[in-house]
Short mmCIF file of C-alpha atoms in Angstrom, two decimals:
data_model
loop_
_atom_site.label_atom_id
_atom_site.label_comp_id
_atom_site.label_asym_id
_atom_site.label_seq_id
_atom_site.Cartn_x
_atom_site.Cartn_y
_atom_site.Cartn_z
CA MET A 257 7.71 9.99 14.04
CA ALA A 258 8.53 13.75 12.74
CA LYS A 259 6.94 15.80 10.19
CA GLU A 260 10.38 15.36 8.22
CA GLN A 261 10.39 12.05 7.71
CA LEU A 262 8.38 12.80 4.52
CA ASN A 263 10.67 14.12 1.57
CA PRO A 264 9.48 17.31 0.15
CA LEU A 265 8.95 15.55 -3.28
CA VAL A 266 6.13 13.62 -1.58
CA GLN A 267 4.66 16.56 0.24
CA PRO A 268 1.82 18.37 -1.16
CA ASP A 269 1.12 22.13 -1.95
CA THR A 270 -1.57 23.95 0.00
CA GLU A 271 -4.22 22.70 -2.19
CA GLY A 272 -3.07 19.24 -1.86
CA PHE A 273 -1.32 18.60 -5.29
CA PHE A 274 1.88 16.81 -6.21
CA GLY A 275 2.80 18.65 -9.25
CA LYS A 276 -0.39 18.37 -11.70
CA HIS A 277 -1.65 15.20 -9.07
CA GLY A 278 -3.80 15.07 -6.21
CA GLY A 279 -5.60 17.88 -5.23
CA LYS A 280 -8.27 18.73 -2.43
CA ILE A 281 -12.23 17.13 -2.79
CA ASP A 282 -14.81 19.22 -4.47
CA HIS A 283 -17.80 17.13 -3.13
CA PRO A 284 -19.98 19.44 -1.05
CA ASP A 285 -20.85 17.08 1.43
CA LEU A 286 -17.11 16.08 2.23
CA VAL A 287 -15.31 19.60 2.05
CA ALA A 288 -16.08 20.02 6.14
CA ALA A 289 -15.48 16.59 6.56
CA LEU A 290 -11.80 16.37 5.29
CA ALA A 291 -11.17 19.61 6.28
CA GLU A 292 -11.32 18.54 9.95
CA ILE A 293 -9.71 15.28 9.20
CA GLU A 294 -6.73 17.62 7.55
CA ALA A 295 -6.87 19.84 10.26
CA GLY A 296 -6.46 17.00 12.94
CA PHE A 297 -3.67 15.52 11.17
CA ARG A 298 -1.96 18.58 11.33
CA SER A 299 -2.28 18.67 14.90
CA ILE A 300 -0.98 15.33 15.70
CA VAL A 301 2.31 15.44 13.75
CA GLY A 302 3.71 17.89 16.22
CA ASP A 303 1.78 16.44 19.15
CA SER A 304 4.77 14.58 21.48
CA GLU A 305 2.04 12.59 23.18
CA PHE A 306 0.38 11.37 20.13
CA ILE A 307 4.29 10.40 18.79
CA ALA A 308 5.00 8.75 22.06
CA GLU A 309 1.97 6.80 21.90
CA MET A 310 2.54 5.70 18.07
CA LYS A 311 6.06 4.76 18.82
CA ARG A 312 4.71 2.69 21.84
CA LEU A 313 2.63 0.67 20.06
CA GLN A 314 5.11 0.32 17.01
CA ALA A 315 7.49 -1.33 19.31
CA THR A 316 4.97 -3.35 21.64
CA TYR A 317 2.16 -4.11 19.58
CA VAL A 318 3.04 -4.22 15.70
CA GLY A 319 6.79 -5.16 16.45
CA ARG A 320 8.82 -2.94 14.86
CA PRO A 321 11.49 -2.68 13.70
CA SER A 322 11.00 -5.20 10.87
CA PRO A 323 13.90 -6.77 10.11
CA ILE A 324 15.90 -7.15 6.88
CA TYR A 325 16.37 -10.72 5.45
CA HIS A 326 19.22 -11.80 3.42
CA ALA A 327 17.46 -14.66 1.09
CA ARG A 328 20.49 -16.25 0.32
CA THR A 329 19.00 -19.50 -1.99
CA LEU A 330 17.14 -16.78 -4.22
CA SER A 331 20.60 -14.89 -4.80
CA LYS A 332 22.46 -17.53 -6.20
CA ARG A 333 20.35 -16.27 -9.55
CA GLY A 334 23.12 -13.67 -9.33
CA ALA A 335 22.46 -10.28 -7.23
CA GLN A 336 21.76 -10.35 -3.88
CA ILE A 337 18.27 -10.24 -2.91
CA TYR A 338 17.11 -9.04 0.78
CA LEU A 339 13.43 -8.59 2.07
CA LYS A 340 12.10 -5.66 4.50
CA ARG A 341 9.99 -8.29 6.31
CA GLU A 342 6.67 -6.12 6.96
CA ASP A 343 4.78 -9.60 6.45
CA LEU A 344 6.20 -10.22 10.44
CA ASN A 345 4.03 -7.10 11.29
CA HIS A 346 1.31 -7.85 13.55
CA THR A 347 -1.68 -8.61 11.28
CA GLY A 348 0.73 -9.73 8.55
CA ALA A 349 1.22 -6.45 6.75
CA HIS A 350 2.41 -2.95 6.31
CA LYS A 351 -1.34 -2.16 6.46
CA ILE A 352 -1.22 -1.48 10.43
CA ASN A 353 1.47 0.92 10.35
CA HIS A 354 -1.43 3.74 9.06
CA CYS A 355 -4.15 2.08 10.40
CA LEU A 356 -3.20 2.64 14.09
CA GLY A 357 -2.29 6.39 13.05
CA GLU A 358 -5.78 6.70 11.49
CA VAL A 359 -7.58 4.99 14.37
CA LEU A 360 -5.54 7.00 16.85
CA LEU A 361 -6.73 10.16 15.03
CA ALA A 362 -10.26 9.47 14.60
CA LYS A 363 -10.26 8.83 18.39
CA LYS A 364 -8.51 12.25 19.01
CA LEU A 365 -11.36 13.63 16.86
CA GLY A 366 -14.05 12.10 19.07
CA LYS A 367 -15.32 9.59 16.52
CA LYS A 368 -17.23 6.83 17.32
CA LYS A 369 -16.85 4.57 14.23
CA VAL A 370 -14.11 4.23 11.45
CA VAL A 371 -15.41 3.31 7.74
CA ALA A 372 -12.89 1.63 5.14
CA GLU A 373 -12.55 -0.12 1.86
CA THR A 374 -10.40 -2.94 1.54
CA GLY A 375 -9.51 -5.26 -1.45
CA ALA A 376 -7.07 -8.11 -0.30
CA GLY A 377 -8.59 -7.71 3.33
CA GLN A 378 -4.97 -6.73 4.70
CA HIS A 379 -6.34 -3.16 5.52
CA GLY A 380 -9.51 -4.11 6.79
CA VAL A 381 -8.06 -6.76 9.13
CA ALA A 382 -5.39 -4.08 10.23
CA LEU A 383 -8.36 -1.22 10.89
CA ALA A 384 -10.34 -3.89 12.70
CA THR A 385 -7.33 -4.61 14.83
CA ALA A 386 -6.75 -0.98 15.51
CA ALA A 387 -10.28 -0.50 16.24
CA ALA A 388 -10.98 -3.33 18.68
CA LEU A 389 -7.29 -2.49 20.50
CA LEU A 390 -8.81 1.50 20.91
CA GLY A 391 -12.59 0.91 21.40
CA LEU A 392 -14.02 2.29 18.03
CA GLU A 393 -16.77 0.56 15.74
CA CYS A 394 -15.25 -0.52 12.46
CA GLU A 395 -17.21 -0.93 8.98
CA ILE A 396 -15.55 -2.41 6.32
CA HIS A 397 -16.61 -2.51 2.62
CA MET A 398 -15.46 -5.40 0.23
CA GLY A 399 -16.22 -6.35 -3.01
CA VAL A 400 -18.37 -9.60 -3.45
CA VAL A 401 -15.27 -11.04 -5.85
CA ASP A 402 -12.57 -10.53 -3.15
CA ILE A 403 -14.75 -11.48 -0.37
CA ALA A 404 -15.01 -14.84 -2.27
CA LYS A 405 -11.17 -14.78 -2.79
CA GLU A 406 -9.92 -13.76 0.31
CA HIS A 407 -12.33 -15.29 2.87
CA PRO A 408 -9.62 -15.95 5.48
CA ASN A 409 -9.41 -12.16 6.00
CA VAL A 410 -13.17 -11.81 5.94
CA SER A 411 -13.37 -14.05 8.68
CA ARG A 412 -10.47 -12.59 10.89
CA MET A 413 -12.46 -8.93 10.66
CA LYS A 414 -15.48 -10.65 11.60
CA ILE A 415 -13.78 -12.18 14.69
CA LEU A 416 -12.25 -8.65 15.24
CA GLY A 417 -15.78 -7.15 15.57
CA ALA A 418 -15.93 -5.27 12.40
CA LYS A 419 -19.03 -5.11 10.53
CA ILE A 420 -18.63 -6.52 6.66
CA VAL A 421 -20.70 -4.84 4.06
CA PRO A 422 -20.77 -6.63 0.80
CA VAL A 423 -20.38 -4.69 -2.81
CA SER A 424 -21.89 -6.32 -5.50
CA GLU A 425 -22.27 -3.38 -7.88
CA GLY A 426 -19.81 -3.01 -11.08
CA ALA A 427 -16.91 -5.41 -10.92
CA GLY A 428 -17.35 -6.20 -7.34
CA THR A 429 -13.79 -5.29 -6.37
CA LEU A 430 -11.65 -2.30 -5.08
CA LYS A 431 -13.03 0.63 -6.60
CA GLU A 432 -16.60 -0.24 -6.20
CA ALA A 433 -15.55 -0.81 -2.37
CA VAL A 434 -14.17 2.58 -2.36
CA ASP A 435 -17.24 4.29 -3.67
CA SER A 436 -19.39 2.34 -1.31
CA ALA A 437 -17.72 3.37 1.67
CA PHE A 438 -17.37 6.69 0.82
CA ARG A 439 -21.21 6.86 0.34
CA ALA A 440 -21.56 5.60 3.80
CA TYR A 441 -18.93 8.16 5.08
CA ILE A 442 -20.93 10.99 3.73
CA GLY A 443 -24.17 10.12 5.42
CA ASN A 444 -22.54 9.86 8.99
CA TRP A 445 -19.32 11.90 8.83
CA GLU A 446 -19.90 13.80 12.40
CA GLN A 447 -19.73 10.26 14.22
CA SER A 448 -17.53 8.60 12.02
CA MET A 449 -13.91 8.90 9.98
CA PHE A 450 -12.96 7.55 6.97
CA ALA A 451 -10.08 5.90 7.12
CA ILE A 452 -8.50 4.98 3.37
CA GLY A 453 -6.14 2.01 2.95
CA SER A 454 -3.43 3.68 0.60
CA VAL A 455 -2.02 6.51 -0.67
CA VAL A 456 -5.17 7.17 -2.73
CA GLY A 457 -7.97 9.81 -2.84
CA PRO A 458 -8.39 13.45 -2.13
CA ALA A 459 -6.04 15.62 0.38
CA PRO A 460 -5.29 14.72 3.26
CA TYR A 461 -5.06 11.26 2.78
CA PRO A 462 -1.92 10.66 0.25
CA GLU A 463 0.31 12.73 2.66
CA MET A 464 -1.29 11.32 5.93
CA VAL A 465 -0.88 7.58 4.92
CA SER A 466 2.63 7.97 3.46
CA TYR A 467 3.58 9.89 6.53
CA PHE A 468 2.62 7.00 8.53
CA GLN A 469 4.18 4.20 5.94
CA SER A 470 7.55 6.25 5.87
CA ILE A 471 8.70 4.06 8.78
CA ILE A 472 9.38 1.25 6.45
CA GLY A 473 12.10 3.23 4.32
CA SER A 474 13.83 5.27 7.35
CA GLU A 475 14.15 1.61 8.75
CA ALA A 476 15.40 -0.22 6.14
CA LYS A 477 18.24 2.75 5.04
CA GLU A 478 19.69 2.46 8.69
CA GLN A 479 19.22 -1.14 8.80
CA PHE A 480 20.86 -1.80 5.48
CA GLN A 481 23.74 1.06 6.19
CA GLN A 482 24.43 -1.07 9.44
CA GLN A 483 24.43 -4.41 8.39
CA TYR A 484 26.09 -4.20 5.14
CA GLY A 485 27.83 -1.06 5.20
CA CYS A 486 25.94 0.36 2.16
CA LEU A 487 22.94 1.37 0.45
CA PRO A 488 20.98 -1.29 -1.83
CA ASP A 489 21.49 -0.59 -5.81
CA GLU A 490 17.77 -1.18 -6.14
CA VAL A 491 14.69 -0.74 -3.78
CA VAL A 492 11.72 -2.51 -5.30
CA ALA A 493 7.98 -2.71 -3.98
CA CYS A 494 4.62 -3.60 -5.69
CA VAL A 495 2.19 -0.78 -6.52
CA GLY A 496 -1.54 -0.93 -6.68
CA GLY A 497 -2.35 2.32 -4.56
CA GLY A 498 0.95 2.38 -3.61
CA SER A 499 1.59 2.79 0.16
CA ASN A 500 3.85 0.14 0.89
CA ALA A 501 6.10 1.57 -1.96
CA LEU A 502 6.13 5.17 -0.95
CA GLY A 503 6.94 3.89 2.47
CA LEU A 504 9.78 2.45 1.39
CA PHE A 505 10.93 4.67 -1.37
CA ASN A 506 10.62 7.72 0.90
CA ALA A 507 13.90 7.45 2.53
CA PHE A 508 15.62 6.78 -0.82
CA LEU A 509 14.43 9.87 -2.99
CA ASP A 510 17.52 11.68 -2.49
CA ASP A 511 19.77 8.90 -3.16
CA ASP A 512 20.50 9.06 -6.93
CA GLY A 513 22.68 5.91 -6.42
CA VAL A 514 19.61 3.90 -5.46
CA ARG A 515 17.04 3.07 -8.39
CA LYS A 516 13.40 2.99 -7.00
CA VAL A 517 11.27 0.36 -8.66
CA GLY A 518 7.47 -0.25 -8.33
CA VAL A 519 6.21 -2.88 -9.72
CA GLU A 520 2.72 -2.97 -10.92
CA PRO A 521 0.23 -6.11 -12.26
CA ALA A 522 0.54 -6.93 -15.91
CA GLY A 523 -2.37 -9.64 -15.25
CA GLU A 524 -2.92 -11.73 -18.21
CA GLY A 525 -1.16 -9.39 -20.21
CA LEU A 526 -0.73 -5.82 -21.22
CA ASP A 527 -2.24 -6.24 -24.69
CA LYS A 528 -5.63 -7.44 -23.18
CA PRO A 529 -7.96 -4.37 -21.87
CA GLY A 530 -9.26 -4.84 -18.80
CA ARG A 531 -7.34 -8.24 -17.76
CA HIS A 532 -4.46 -6.15 -16.10
CA ALA A 533 -4.01 -3.05 -13.71
CA ALA A 534 -0.98 -1.36 -15.23
CA THR A 535 -1.80 2.14 -14.47
CA MET A 536 1.55 3.68 -14.18
CA THR A 537 2.48 1.94 -17.61
CA LEU A 538 -0.46 2.51 -19.69
CA GLY A 539 -2.81 4.85 -17.91
CA LYS A 540 -3.65 8.58 -18.49
CA PHE A 541 -4.24 11.53 -16.68
CA GLY A 542 -7.42 12.61 -15.67
CA LYS A 543 -9.75 12.70 -11.92
CA ILE A 544 -11.05 9.29 -10.11
CA GLN A 545 -12.50 9.56 -7.08
CA GLY A 546 -12.10 12.98 -5.88
CA PHE A 547 -8.36 13.22 -7.16
CA ASN A 548 -5.92 13.75 -10.03
CA CYS A 549 -3.93 10.76 -10.99
CA TYR A 550 -3.01 8.49 -13.95
CA TYR A 551 -5.53 6.16 -14.32
CA LEU A 552 -6.96 3.35 -16.83
CA GLN A 553 -9.57 4.78 -18.71
CA GLU A 554 -12.31 4.15 -21.68
CA GLU A 555 -12.42 6.41 -24.48
CA ASP A 556 -14.95 8.40 -22.61
CA GLY A 557 -12.98 9.15 -19.24
CA THR A 558 -14.56 6.30 -16.96
CA PRO A 559 -12.14 4.13 -15.45
CA ALA A 560 -11.56 1.08 -17.27
CA ALA A 561 -12.11 -2.61 -16.17
CA VAL A 562 -9.01 -4.03 -14.25
CA HIS A 563 -7.69 -7.20 -13.28
CA SER A 564 -4.88 -8.63 -11.12
CA ILE A 565 -4.54 -11.77 -9.45
CA ALA A 566 -3.50 -10.03 -6.45
CA SER A 567 -6.89 -8.31 -4.89
CA GLY A 568 -4.94 -5.48 -3.43
CA LEU A 569 -3.57 -4.52 -6.69
CA ASP A 570 -6.69 -4.43 -9.08
CA TYR A 571 -7.40 -0.70 -8.92
CA PRO A 572 -7.52 1.49 -11.94
CA GLY A 573 -5.89 4.61 -10.44
CA VAL A 574 -2.77 5.11 -8.62
CA GLY A 575 -1.51 7.32 -5.47
CA PRO A 576 -0.61 10.91 -6.90
CA GLN A 577 2.67 11.04 -5.26
CA HIS A 578 3.70 8.29 -7.35
CA CYS A 579 2.42 9.84 -10.36
CA HIS A 580 4.44 12.81 -9.41
CA LEU A 581 7.53 10.64 -9.13
CA LYS A 582 7.05 8.85 -12.48
CA ASP A 583 6.56 12.69 -14.07
CA LEU A 584 10.20 13.75 -12.16
CA GLN A 585 11.81 10.52 -13.45
CA LYS A 586 12.53 9.54 -9.61
CA VAL A 587 10.79 6.34 -9.90
CA ASP A 588 10.72 3.50 -12.45
CA TYR A 589 7.67 1.23 -12.81
CA GLU A 590 7.85 -2.64 -13.94
CA THR A 591 5.34 -4.87 -14.29
CA ALA A 592 4.90 -8.73 -13.47
CA THR A 593 1.86 -10.81 -14.98
CA ASP A 594 -0.19 -13.09 -13.13
CA GLU A 595 1.91 -16.16 -14.21
CA GLU A 596 5.34 -14.40 -12.88
CA CYS A 597 3.51 -13.75 -9.45
CA LEU A 598 2.40 -17.01 -8.73
CA ALA A 599 5.67 -18.45 -9.91
CA ALA A 600 7.96 -15.94 -7.22
CA PHE A 601 4.81 -16.73 -5.26
CA LEU A 602 6.01 -20.45 -5.06
CA THR A 603 9.84 -19.86 -5.43
CA LEU A 604 10.02 -17.85 -2.39
CA SER A 605 8.00 -20.48 -0.63
CA ARG A 606 9.97 -23.09 -1.43
CA GLU A 607 13.61 -21.90 -1.66
CA GLU A 608 13.29 -19.50 1.66
CA GLY A 609 10.05 -20.85 3.77
CA ILE A 610 8.42 -17.48 3.31
CA ILE A 611 4.89 -17.31 1.86
CA PRO A 612 4.51 -14.06 0.59
CA ALA A 613 1.33 -12.16 -0.27
CA LEU A 614 0.37 -12.29 -3.79
CA GLU A 615 0.52 -8.50 -3.82
CA SER A 616 4.19 -8.53 -2.55
CA SER A 617 4.78 -11.81 -5.25
CA HIS A 618 4.88 -8.91 -8.10
CA ALA A 619 7.99 -7.60 -6.29
CA VAL A 620 9.78 -10.64 -5.77
CA ALA A 621 9.03 -11.66 -9.52
CA TYR A 622 10.70 -8.68 -10.70
CA ALA A 623 13.47 -9.27 -7.97
CA LEU A 624 14.27 -12.51 -9.18
CA ARG A 625 14.19 -11.37 -12.92
CA ARG A 626 16.20 -8.44 -12.37
CA ALA A 627 18.97 -10.32 -10.08
CA ALA A 628 19.61 -12.96 -12.86
CA GLU A 629 20.42 -9.79 -15.04
CA LEU A 630 22.98 -8.33 -12.40
CA PRO A 631 26.56 -9.44 -10.99
CA ALA A 632 26.65 -10.84 -7.71
CA ASP A 633 28.25 -7.89 -5.88
CA LYS A 634 24.68 -5.85 -6.50
CA HIS A 635 22.13 -5.66 -3.88
CA ILE A 636 18.41 -5.58 -4.24
CA LEU A 637 16.11 -4.69 -1.17
CA VAL A 638 12.47 -6.09 -1.78
CA ASN A 639 9.94 -4.72 0.27
CA LEU A 640 7.98 -7.75 1.51
CA SER A 641 4.74 -5.89 1.93
CA GLY A 642 2.37 -8.91 3.40
CA ARG A 643 2.21 -12.59 4.06
CA GLY A 644 0.58 -15.11 1.84
CA ASP A 645 -1.92 -16.96 4.28
CA LYS A 646 -4.98 -15.12 3.06
CA ASP A 647 -4.06 -16.34 -0.55
CA VAL A 648 -3.11 -20.09 -0.19
CA ASP A 649 -6.69 -21.50 -0.92
CA TYR A 650 -6.92 -19.26 -3.73
CA VAL A 651 -3.46 -20.26 -5.13
CA LEU A 652 -4.22 -23.93 -4.78
CA SER A 653 -7.45 -23.40 -6.60
CA LYS A 654 -5.33 -21.91 -9.71
CA ILE A 655 -2.32 -24.35 -9.66
CA GLU A 656 -1.49 -28.29 -9.40
CA LEU A 657 1.12 -29.22 -6.68
#
């Protein structure tokens, strides 16, 4: 891994901004804490021992590189559909990519514990896994709604030794879990490190998480060229906070012939406020949880209620790098509804024998729709960011088979 893995378009200025988005924390209790994390991050990106340890764990523990799979049955609809199989990583999603980096950093900083939020539970499982591997305590804050929806991941976190903190305030989902985790971190930052689960939050988190996730795109670009002798026509990923999407897009940002598409949740419909989480489509500029971005707002600027069938996508904001890329017209942002997501979940399961996470199913839904619009010689690469074991019981409660 090297610093130049991050495209300059998604590297911040000295104040943590990407254009007008992002920024550093102004909370008096967190300025020193995040300055310490940023200094640590700056030191590890040039540390050959740290990089060697990351590469060792990626290869022997995570199972990288994750393969690219040609979904031939799905591709009968028109364009050829390929899947970057992040669901095959240890712990079942892309989250392990940055969690290993964050826990290694926490250990280098002499911390005893990592604290984090989780929505779908994949970040929580990955962080608990990395903490168990490296001998740190782990505390995960999770909304009560998501705990009920994602109980398999809750069980996994407990088995791995993590302390689960249920969050019942507000909507009891991801935003409230972030608030709760930050409060816990403020009270004990000298002994712990906040390990955020996406490319959101104040500096240095968007840059740091995207740095660790950039391996997705660098692998995918090299693999696709080697296997198919060209670049894909479109690269597609779901967007909640945006880490898996940014990880994929990063390597293709200078390739104007490759369309980059982020797919966010339209939930029960874009015409139903509070029942979707289409931040890039309908959000407005402002500040949320310590950083500037587009987010879904009430008239007074407070974050609006959001919904998605996928717990990992029901966040009212989005990563500042995505907002900047939208402003630059480097990435297009589309949507998929809950209904389309469920249909894609079943289609991929039954036509290719791959059960995807509901989050990833949004990207699959767009790819199925888009493939029917394009000729058979076009190539669509989808980041299959996670597997759907965690979602099986919830899906069965929603549909009749």
